[in-house]
Amino acid sequence: MLAKCLSLLLVFGCYSPFAAAAQASEVPAEVETRESQTQTAADPENNPEADVSLNSGDEDEEDDPCYSESQMEGRIDKAFNYLNTKFCQPAIWFDSFFVDDRVEDDARAGTIVRWYNDFSYYEKEGFKYRANLNARLNLPGVTKRLKLILDSTGEDDPFAFIKSTDANSERDIGLRYDWYAKDRVSFNIKANFKPKVEARWRYTYPISDSTVTRLTQKLYQEKKVTGESTEFDIEHAFNETFVARWSAAAQYENRDNGWEFGSSFKVYQYINNKQALSYQAGIYGVDEPYHYVKDASISVTYRQNYARDWLFFAITPEYNWSKEDEFSMRINQFILTFTVEVLFQNV
C-alpha cells in the first residue's frame, strides 16, 4: 500500500511541472496570434480594407458641404470652423427645407426654381389664392457668378419674413452678380428692369460654437429713390432638433415714408428628414406720417416633403393684427394657409 502511494506521488509530482510549463507556453502563443491579427488589420499594406476605412473618413469630411477650414488660427476662427462643421447641419437643413429668403439671397446660395400656390382662408375677408414663381438660374455660357433672378413674392423686401402672405409685391426680373463669397464675408450686386440697382454686403460672426450672428447691409437706387436697409440676425442651435433665430431690420428711403422697422423670432423643430415645424412671431411698423404698428402676427408652419423630392406641402395657422394706413381700422383675424410647392435646388 505504501509503495502504491509513493508511486502516485512521484507521477503527480513529475506531471505538474510539465503541465504548468505547457499552459504557460500556450497562453503567449494565443496572445501573440491575436496581436499579429490586430497589427495586420491595422496595417494598410497588409490589409487594403483598413486603408479604405481610414481614408473614407477624410473623404467624407472633404465632401461634407458643412466642412470648413479657415486659414486663420485664432480662437474665434476655430469656433467658426467648428460651428460650420458641427452646427451648420441643422441650420443649413432648416434654411434649405423652409427656403429662407434672407439666407437664399446670400452670394453663396446656388440655383433654385420654386413655384408654389397659397390657398388661404381669412376670417374676415374670405378665401384668397396666390401663385408665386421664384427662380435663380445660372446663364449658359457665362460665369456661374452671374444669375438670372425671377421674383414674384417681394423677397427683396427686408420685411418679407414679417409681413403677411397677402402683402402686395411687384414682379421682379433682373440679374445678380455674386462678386465675393469667402469665409465670413459675401458681397453681390443686383440690377432689374424697374430700373433698380442694389449692392448687398453680409458679414457673419460666430459668438460661440453654437451661436452665430449675421449683419446684412443693402444700398439701392430705384429711379429717383435712394434707400438703405440694415438687417441683423442672431442664431442659436440648441441641438440637432431645435434652432432659434431672432431677426431685426430697419429701412430708410428719401421719400415721405421715412423709417420702417421690423423684428421676428423663429424657432425651427426637426421631426425627420421630410417633416419639420416652424414657430414664428413678428412685428412691423412705420414712423411716417406717425408711429404705428402696421402688421403683427404669430404663426406655426408644418412643412412636409411628399411623394417626390421636389414636392412639398405646408399648413400655416396664423393670427394677424394688420392696419392698412393711419386712417383705417385695425383688422384682427385668424388666417389658415395651405401651400403646395414644387421646389428644385441646384439645378
PDB file of C-alpha atoms in Angstrom, residues 9-27:
ATOM      1  CA  LEU A   9       3.156  10.932  -5.566  1.00  0.00           C
ATOM      2  CA  LEU A  10       6.079  10.546  -7.948  1.00  0.00           C
ATOM      3  CA  VAL A  11       3.812  10.504 -11.003  1.00  0.00           C
ATOM      4  CA  PHE A  12       1.838  13.580  -9.856  1.00  0.00           C
ATOM      5  CA  GLY A  13       4.995  15.453  -8.930  1.00  0.00           C
ATOM      6  CA  CYS A  14       6.551  14.847 -12.317  1.00  0.00           C
ATOM      7  CA  TYR A  15       3.416  15.677 -14.281  1.00  0.00           C
ATOM      8  CA  SER A  16       2.661  19.014 -12.545  1.00  0.00           C
ATOM      9  CA  PRO A  17       5.766  20.966 -13.731  1.00  0.00           C
ATOM     10  CA  PHE A  18       5.324  19.726 -17.303  1.00  0.00           C
ATOM     11  CA  ALA A  19       1.614  20.690 -17.293  1.00  0.00           C
ATOM     12  CA  ALA A  20       2.340  24.158 -15.932  1.00  0.00           C
ATOM     13  CA  ALA A  21       5.056  24.695 -18.491  1.00  0.00           C
ATOM     14  CA  ALA A  22       2.761  23.587 -21.282  1.00  0.00           C
ATOM     15  CA  GLN A  23      -0.001  26.003 -20.180  1.00  0.00           C
ATOM     16  CA  ALA A  24       2.492  28.853 -19.879  1.00  0.00           C
ATOM     17  CA  SER A  25       3.713  28.214 -23.391  1.00  0.00           C
ATOM     18  CA  GLU A  26       0.169  28.073 -24.821  1.00  0.00           C
ATOM     19  CA  VAL A  27      -1.017  31.435 -23.413  1.00  0.00           C
TER      20      VAL A  27
END
